[in-house]
Amino acid sequence: MKNETKIEQDLIITKDDVPYRIIAIKNNKFEVVNIYTGEIKLLLTSDLETEYNRSKKAIEAAKRKFQQKNDFFEPTAHWVASFHKENEALSEISIQTAGAIMTLMLYLNIHGDGILMINGEPVTKQDIDDILGVDDKTSKSYLDEAIEYKILSWTRQKIEVPITFGKDKGKRKKISANVYTINPEYICMGTFPNTKTPFTRVFKTKAKKHIEFLSIEARGFLYKLLPKIHFQSHYITNNPNLDLRKDKNYTYFKNIEQKTLFANECLNIYDLTQIAGKSKAVVDRYYLEFEAARIMLKDGMGRKSKFFVNPGLLTRNNFNCEFAVSLEYIFDQTEPSYSEVRKQVVESKKKKSPIVKKKSSTKKKV
């Protein structure tokens, strides 16, 4: 094998019953991604040689078999881990800044070391303005608050950007710019910090599509709710880490069938107003945005309403079962009402909707 060989085909192999996706072969070692956690590591080729040298047909068969068992979670999909740090940063930051964080976390890359990127290039201040759909002053206030609470940081670096007009169009040039990095103690993608803190994984591609037309406040409210998602039921609860199974010999879904579950402390609409720090009318508006975008639904009416999230977008740790699959199916029954979401955001006159990132130019705010 060569010192470094890039793997074009999407190869999924296992070691100790853990599935890995091979990225490359470096110095007789496999660089792999743990499909369950997103962690990147090196494995000795001697451990995986047999798996790697199987015929293409056998590899594809193994891959199909694994994906059939785990199709709901799309094993090759990229996701971001948002850690549940119960501290002042999550409760004290403004809902607008939380919305900016919820949006920007989707611009992390596996090999990016926490740097926010677009198409493999660090985002500039102008990029962030475009991503958030706000002006320079507004986005700066969000960034300043995120930096104050140590969720975000920046360093001044020389980066290359494409020249998009003039006689040098197509070439690249170096500019001095702020490079923005997310603190891995809060959010990360790729190599995990040494922590046992529970986390919610957010699927990048799906999340971008579903939150695209949400107001910045609704995004921030969603970010503040991430630690409250119960790992089995996907409801918004006060006890998100409690195993609800009375009979631990069976799955959560089987316990549902047998009616052997502990009570789940689900949060109602008034509990949600406390988390958001907003009135019921405002939180109702956030919910309507979530519902239209197929992010959240509610069960029941009035004070007895319970809220659950789409596990196809947001899910806790490695949890996967028949219940999660059936729940995701409910969300898939109706196409997302993006036009209705857009209408709500425009009528609210709070913030304009995010716009599609424009092509880079040589004139950029840094």
Short mmCIF file of C-alpha atoms in Angstrom, two decimals:
data_model
loop_
_atom_site.label_atom_id
_atom_site.label_comp_id
_atom_site.label_asym_id
_atom_site.label_seq_id
_atom_site.Cartn_x
_atom_site.Cartn_y
_atom_site.Cartn_z
CA MET A 1 0.00 0.00 0.00
CA LYS A 2 1.15 3.56 -0.64
CA ASN A 3 2.08 5.92 2.16
CA GLU A 4 -1.26 7.66 1.68
CA THR A 5 -4.14 6.45 -0.43
CA LYS A 6 -7.42 8.32 -0.63
CA ILE A 7 -10.47 6.07 -0.61
CA GLU A 8 -12.91 7.11 -3.31
CA GLN A 9 -15.41 4.33 -2.66
CA ASP A 10 -17.47 4.59 0.52
CA LEU A 11 -16.17 1.54 2.41
CA ILE A 12 -17.80 0.53 5.66
CA ILE A 13 -16.02 -2.08 7.77
CA THR A 14 -16.29 -3.27 11.34
CA LYS A 15 -13.95 -3.88 14.26
CA ASP A 16 -15.21 -5.16 17.63
CA ASP A 17 -18.77 -4.81 16.28
CA VAL A 18 -18.24 -1.07 15.69
CA PRO A 19 -18.77 0.11 12.09
CA TYR A 20 -16.19 2.44 10.57
CA ARG A 21 -16.06 4.34 7.29
CA ILE A 22 -12.57 4.36 5.75
CA ILE A 23 -11.30 7.82 4.75
CA ALA A 24 -7.73 7.03 3.72
CA ILE A 25 -4.76 4.74 4.24
CA LYS A 26 -1.75 6.48 5.80
CA ASN A 27 1.58 4.77 6.52
CA ASN A 28 -0.01 1.33 6.60
CA LYS A 29 -2.81 2.50 8.85
CA PHE A 30 -6.48 3.04 8.10
CA GLU A 31 -7.86 6.50 8.85
CA VAL A 32 -11.47 5.82 9.77
CA VAL A 33 -14.59 7.56 11.09
CA ASN A 34 -16.64 5.88 13.79
CA ILE A 35 -20.14 5.92 12.30
CA TYR A 36 -21.76 5.97 15.73
CA THR A 37 -19.79 8.87 17.23
CA GLY A 38 -18.13 10.66 14.30
CA GLU A 39 -14.72 10.25 15.97
CA ILE A 40 -11.72 9.99 13.66
CA LYS A 41 -8.94 7.54 14.52
CA LEU A 42 -6.19 5.40 12.99
CA LEU A 43 -6.41 1.60 12.98
CA LEU A 44 -3.62 -0.82 12.10
CA THR A 45 -4.02 -2.42 8.69
CA SER A 46 -3.32 -5.81 10.25
CA ASP A 47 -6.55 -5.46 12.19
CA LEU A 48 -8.60 -4.73 9.10
CA GLU A 49 -6.66 -6.27 6.21
CA THR A 50 -9.13 -9.10 5.72
CA GLU A 51 -12.06 -6.72 5.65
CA TYR A 52 -10.32 -4.33 3.27
CA ASN A 53 -9.25 -6.99 0.79
CA ARG A 54 -12.68 -8.49 0.35
CA SER A 55 -14.09 -8.31 -3.16
CA LYS A 56 -16.06 -5.25 -4.20
CA LYS A 57 -19.19 -7.35 -4.34
CA ALA A 58 -18.73 -8.54 -0.76
CA ILE A 59 -18.03 -5.00 0.44
CA GLU A 60 -21.17 -3.69 -1.21
CA ALA A 61 -23.22 -6.55 0.25
CA ALA A 62 -21.92 -5.82 3.76
CA LYS A 63 -22.59 -2.13 3.28
CA ARG A 64 -26.16 -2.76 2.12
CA LYS A 65 -26.78 -5.09 5.04
CA PHE A 66 -25.55 -2.49 7.53
CA GLN A 67 -27.53 0.31 5.92
CA GLN A 68 -30.71 -1.79 5.90
CA LYS A 69 -30.39 -2.22 9.64
CA ASN A 70 -29.55 1.44 10.19
CA ASP A 71 -31.17 3.10 7.19
CA PHE A 72 -33.07 5.55 9.38
CA PHE A 73 -29.86 7.17 10.58
CA GLU A 74 -28.12 7.21 7.18
CA PRO A 75 -24.72 5.97 8.45
CA THR A 76 -22.72 7.99 5.93
CA ALA A 77 -24.54 11.26 6.73
CA HIS A 78 -22.46 13.89 8.49
CA TRP A 79 -23.64 15.18 11.84
CA VAL A 80 -22.59 17.66 14.49
CA ALA A 81 -22.52 16.85 18.22
CA SER A 82 -24.02 19.52 20.50
CA PHE A 83 -22.98 18.77 24.08
CA HIS A 84 -25.39 19.31 26.96
CA LYS A 85 -23.42 21.69 29.11
CA GLU A 86 -25.78 22.81 31.85
CA ASN A 87 -24.22 26.17 32.57
CA GLU A 88 -24.90 29.86 32.27
CA ALA A 89 -23.88 30.01 28.61
CA LEU A 90 -26.90 28.03 27.44
CA SER A 91 -29.41 29.74 29.72
CA GLU A 92 -28.03 33.28 29.66
CA ILE A 93 -27.20 33.92 26.02
CA SER A 94 -29.83 35.77 24.06
CA ILE A 95 -32.15 33.75 21.91
CA GLN A 96 -30.85 35.55 18.80
CA THR A 97 -27.23 34.62 19.56
CA ALA A 98 -28.35 31.04 20.25
CA GLY A 99 -29.99 31.09 16.81
CA ALA A 100 -26.73 32.20 15.24
CA ILE A 101 -24.90 29.33 16.97
CA MET A 102 -27.54 26.83 15.87
CA THR A 103 -27.03 28.00 12.29
CA LEU A 104 -23.24 28.28 12.28
CA MET A 105 -22.65 24.85 13.84
CA LEU A 106 -23.80 23.34 10.53
CA TYR A 107 -20.68 24.79 8.87
CA LEU A 108 -18.26 22.58 10.79
CA ASN A 109 -16.32 19.93 8.87
CA ILE A 110 -14.90 16.58 9.98
CA HIS A 111 -11.31 17.65 9.26
CA GLY A 112 -11.88 21.31 10.12
CA ASP A 113 -10.56 21.38 13.73
CA GLY A 114 -13.63 23.35 14.77
CA ILE A 115 -13.18 26.03 12.10
CA LEU A 116 -16.34 27.22 10.37
CA MET A 117 -16.03 26.48 6.65
CA ILE A 118 -17.81 26.69 3.32
CA ASN A 119 -16.58 24.42 0.54
CA GLY A 120 -13.43 23.69 2.52
CA GLU A 121 -12.55 27.36 3.06
CA PRO A 122 -12.82 29.31 6.34
CA VAL A 123 -15.86 31.56 6.46
CA THR A 124 -15.30 35.30 6.52
CA LYS A 125 -17.35 37.91 8.34
CA GLN A 126 -19.20 38.61 5.10
CA ASP A 127 -20.01 34.90 4.78
CA ILE A 128 -21.48 34.93 8.28
CA ASP A 129 -23.62 37.97 7.43
CA ASP A 130 -24.95 36.10 4.39
CA ILE A 131 -25.50 32.82 6.26
CA LEU A 132 -27.46 34.54 9.02
CA GLY A 133 -29.21 36.93 6.67
CA VAL A 134 -28.46 39.98 8.82
CA ASP A 135 -26.36 43.13 8.50
CA ASP A 136 -22.80 43.58 9.68
CA LYS A 137 -23.68 45.28 12.97
CA THR A 138 -26.28 42.68 13.94
CA SER A 139 -24.09 39.67 13.22
CA LYS A 140 -21.22 41.32 15.11
CA SER A 141 -23.41 41.57 18.22
CA TYR A 142 -24.19 37.83 17.95
CA LEU A 143 -20.54 36.92 17.51
CA ASP A 144 -19.43 39.15 20.38
CA GLU A 145 -21.86 37.47 22.78
CA ALA A 146 -20.89 33.97 21.62
CA ILE A 147 -17.23 34.90 22.17
CA GLU A 148 -18.01 36.36 25.59
CA TYR A 149 -19.46 33.00 26.71
CA LYS A 150 -16.51 31.15 25.14
CA ILE A 151 -18.67 29.23 22.67
CA LEU A 152 -16.92 30.88 19.74
CA SER A 153 -13.44 32.29 19.22
CA TRP A 154 -11.45 33.85 16.39
CA THR A 155 -7.86 34.33 15.31
CA ARG A 156 -6.36 36.54 12.63
CA GLN A 157 -4.88 34.39 9.87
CA LYS A 158 -3.75 34.51 6.27
CA ILE A 159 -6.21 32.60 4.10
CA GLU A 160 -6.60 32.04 0.38
CA VAL A 161 -9.76 33.19 -1.38
CA PRO A 162 -10.81 32.87 -5.02
CA ILE A 163 -10.83 35.90 -7.29
CA THR A 164 -14.22 35.97 -8.98
CA PHE A 165 -13.91 38.89 -11.40
CA GLY A 166 -11.40 40.90 -13.41
CA LYS A 167 -8.39 39.71 -15.39
CA ASP A 168 -7.26 37.42 -12.53
CA LYS A 169 -10.62 35.65 -12.25
CA GLY A 170 -10.13 32.00 -11.37
CA LYS A 171 -6.88 32.61 -9.52
CA ARG A 172 -6.50 32.76 -5.76
CA LYS A 173 -4.98 35.34 -3.49
CA LYS A 174 -4.10 35.58 0.19
CA ILE A 175 -5.90 37.95 2.51
CA SER A 176 -5.74 38.57 6.24
CA ALA A 177 -9.04 37.57 7.87
CA ASN A 178 -10.69 36.47 11.08
CA VAL A 179 -10.99 32.67 11.24
CA TYR A 180 -13.87 31.59 13.46
CA THR A 181 -13.73 28.44 15.60
CA ILE A 182 -16.40 26.76 17.76
CA ASN A 183 -15.37 25.53 21.21
CA PRO A 184 -15.41 21.68 21.08
CA GLU A 185 -16.59 21.57 24.68
CA TYR A 186 -19.92 22.82 23.36
CA ILE A 187 -20.13 21.64 19.75
CA CYS A 188 -17.83 19.53 17.63
CA MET A 189 -17.53 17.37 14.56
CA GLY A 190 -14.89 14.72 13.99
CA THR A 191 -12.49 14.08 16.87
CA PHE A 192 -14.35 14.24 20.17
CA PRO A 193 -12.99 15.87 23.33
CA ASN A 194 -12.37 13.56 26.30
CA THR A 195 -15.82 13.88 27.84
CA LYS A 196 -18.76 11.76 28.91
CA THR A 197 -21.17 14.66 28.59
CA PRO A 198 -24.40 13.62 26.82
CA PHE A 199 -24.93 15.17 23.41
CA THR A 200 -27.52 15.58 20.69
CA ARG A 201 -26.44 14.94 17.13
CA VAL A 202 -27.70 17.30 14.46
CA PHE A 203 -27.62 16.01 10.88
CA LYS A 204 -26.03 18.74 8.78
CA THR A 205 -27.70 18.41 5.38
CA LYS A 206 -31.20 17.81 6.70
CA ALA A 207 -30.92 20.45 9.39
CA LYS A 208 -29.81 23.11 6.89
CA LYS A 209 -32.83 22.35 4.73
CA HIS A 210 -35.34 22.33 7.56
CA ILE A 211 -34.19 25.40 9.48
CA GLU A 212 -33.43 27.51 6.41
CA PHE A 213 -36.56 29.63 6.66
CA LEU A 214 -36.93 29.70 10.44
CA SER A 215 -36.53 33.03 12.17
CA ILE A 216 -33.27 33.52 14.04
CA GLU A 217 -35.24 33.44 17.32
CA ALA A 218 -36.87 30.11 16.49
CA ARG A 219 -33.45 28.65 15.73
CA GLY A 220 -32.16 29.95 19.04
CA PHE A 221 -35.08 28.41 20.90
CA LEU A 222 -34.36 25.09 19.20
CA TYR A 223 -30.71 25.28 20.32
CA LYS A 224 -31.80 25.91 23.91
CA LEU A 225 -34.08 22.86 23.74
CA LEU A 226 -31.40 20.40 22.56
CA PRO A 227 -30.42 19.29 26.10
CA LYS A 228 -34.07 18.61 26.92
CA ILE A 229 -34.64 15.98 24.21
CA HIS A 230 -35.27 12.62 25.86
CA PHE A 231 -32.91 9.95 24.52
CA GLN A 232 -35.63 7.31 24.08
CA SER A 233 -38.96 9.06 23.56
CA HIS A 234 -37.68 12.18 21.71
CA TYR A 235 -40.06 14.29 23.80
CA ILE A 236 -38.95 17.59 25.36
CA THR A 237 -38.62 16.61 29.03
CA ASN A 238 -37.21 17.45 32.43
CA ASN A 239 -35.55 14.02 32.66
CA PRO A 240 -33.85 13.59 29.27
CA ASN A 241 -31.32 10.99 30.52
CA LEU A 242 -33.73 8.74 32.45
CA ASP A 243 -34.16 5.19 31.12
CA LEU A 244 -37.94 4.80 31.00
CA ARG A 245 -37.88 1.01 30.67
CA LYS A 246 -39.15 -0.86 33.70
CA ASP A 247 -38.07 -4.10 32.10
CA LYS A 248 -34.43 -3.65 31.10
CA ASN A 249 -34.41 -7.04 29.33
CA TYR A 250 -36.43 -5.57 26.47
CA THR A 251 -36.14 -2.61 24.13
CA TYR A 252 -37.91 0.68 24.65
CA PHE A 253 -40.33 -0.20 21.85
CA LYS A 254 -41.14 -3.56 23.48
CA ASN A 255 -41.73 -1.80 26.80
CA ILE A 256 -44.20 0.48 25.02
CA GLU A 257 -46.07 -2.58 23.78
CA GLN A 258 -46.04 -4.15 27.23
CA LYS A 259 -46.95 -0.84 28.91
CA THR A 260 -43.98 -1.16 31.23
CA LEU A 261 -42.66 2.40 31.20
CA PHE A 262 -41.85 4.89 33.92
CA ALA A 263 -43.56 8.29 33.73
CA ASN A 264 -41.90 10.82 31.45
CA GLU A 265 -41.74 14.38 32.80
CA CYS A 266 -42.69 16.11 29.56
CA LEU A 267 -42.58 19.90 29.39
CA ASN A 268 -45.74 21.80 28.48
CA ILE A 269 -46.09 25.12 26.68
CA TYR A 270 -45.67 27.11 29.89
CA ASP A 271 -42.48 25.26 30.76
CA LEU A 272 -41.19 26.16 27.30
CA THR A 273 -41.86 29.84 27.90
CA GLN A 274 -39.48 29.66 30.88
CA ILE A 275 -36.71 28.21 28.71
CA ALA A 276 -37.29 30.75 25.93
CA GLY A 277 -37.78 33.68 28.30
CA LYS A 278 -40.68 34.74 26.10
CA SER A 279 -44.46 35.00 26.34
CA LYS A 280 -46.77 32.12 25.43
CA ALA A 281 -47.83 33.96 22.27
CA VAL A 282 -44.20 34.18 21.09
CA VAL A 283 -43.46 30.53 21.93
CA ASP A 284 -46.64 29.52 20.09
CA ARG A 285 -45.24 31.30 17.03
CA TYR A 286 -41.94 29.43 17.37
CA TYR A 287 -43.86 26.16 17.53
CA LEU A 288 -45.80 27.00 14.37
CA GLU A 289 -42.49 27.54 12.59
CA PHE A 290 -41.17 24.18 13.87
CA GLU A 291 -44.36 22.40 12.85
CA ALA A 292 -44.36 23.87 9.35
CA ALA A 293 -40.71 22.88 8.88
CA ARG A 294 -41.28 19.33 10.25
CA ILE A 295 -38.94 19.85 13.16
CA MET A 296 -41.38 19.48 16.05
CA LEU A 297 -44.95 18.31 16.66
CA LYS A 298 -47.15 18.31 19.72
CA ASP A 299 -49.27 15.66 21.37
CA GLY A 300 -52.39 16.87 23.17
CA MET A 301 -53.94 20.28 23.72
CA GLY A 302 -53.54 23.18 26.12
CA ARG A 303 -51.59 22.60 29.33
CA LYS A 304 -51.46 18.89 28.59
CA SER A 305 -49.61 19.38 25.31
CA LYS A 306 -46.35 17.46 24.97
CA PHE A 307 -43.76 18.23 22.32
CA PHE A 308 -41.52 15.83 20.42
CA VAL A 309 -38.80 16.40 17.81
CA ASN A 310 -38.04 14.79 14.47
CA PRO A 311 -35.37 12.11 15.16
CA GLY A 312 -34.42 12.25 11.50
CA LEU A 313 -32.91 15.69 12.21
CA LEU A 314 -32.03 15.58 15.89
CA THR A 315 -31.29 12.49 17.93
CA ARG A 316 -29.62 11.68 21.21
CA ASN A 317 -26.30 9.84 21.31
CA ASN A 318 -26.40 6.45 19.54
CA PHE A 319 -30.01 5.61 20.27
CA ASN A 320 -31.88 3.84 17.50
CA CYS A 321 -34.94 1.63 17.67
CA GLU A 322 -38.24 0.85 15.99
CA PHE A 323 -39.90 3.69 17.88
CA ALA A 324 -37.51 6.28 16.44
CA VAL A 325 -38.10 4.95 12.94
CA SER A 326 -41.88 5.09 13.35
CA LEU A 327 -41.69 8.57 14.82
CA GLU A 328 -39.64 9.86 11.90
CA TYR A 329 -42.24 8.34 9.58
CA ILE A 330 -44.91 10.57 11.15
CA PHE A 331 -42.91 13.67 10.23
CA ASP A 332 -42.40 12.39 6.69
CA GLN A 333 -46.12 12.13 5.97
CA THR A 334 -46.50 15.82 5.16
CA GLU A 335 -44.23 17.94 3.02
CA PRO A 336 -42.68 20.84 4.95
CA SER A 337 -44.67 24.05 4.54
CA TYR A 338 -41.66 26.23 3.77
CA SER A 339 -43.81 28.86 2.10
CA GLU A 340 -45.88 29.14 5.26
CA VAL A 341 -42.75 29.40 7.38
CA ARG A 342 -41.43 32.17 5.13
CA LYS A 343 -44.74 33.99 5.43
CA GLN A 344 -44.67 33.77 9.23
CA VAL A 345 -41.11 35.07 9.40
CA VAL A 346 -41.80 37.99 7.07
CA GLU A 347 -45.00 38.92 8.89
CA SER A 348 -43.28 38.79 12.28
CA LYS A 349 -40.93 41.54 11.05
CA LYS A 350 -38.32 40.32 13.49
CA LYS A 351 -35.48 39.27 11.21
CA LYS A 352 -35.29 38.63 7.52
CA SER A 353 -34.82 35.05 6.35
CA PRO A 354 -31.25 33.80 5.72
CA ILE A 355 -30.15 34.13 2.14
CA VAL A 356 -28.18 31.77 -0.02
CA LYS A 357 -24.43 32.32 0.24
CA LYS A 358 -23.16 34.44 -2.58
CA LYS A 359 -20.00 33.67 -4.48
CA SER A 360 -16.87 34.93 -2.80
CA SER A 361 -15.38 38.15 -4.04
CA THR A 362 -12.09 39.85 -3.41
CA LYS A 363 -13.94 42.57 -1.47
CA LYS A 364 -14.78 40.99 1.84
CA LYS A 365 -15.31 42.14 5.36
CA VAL A 366 -12.80 40.50 7.62
#
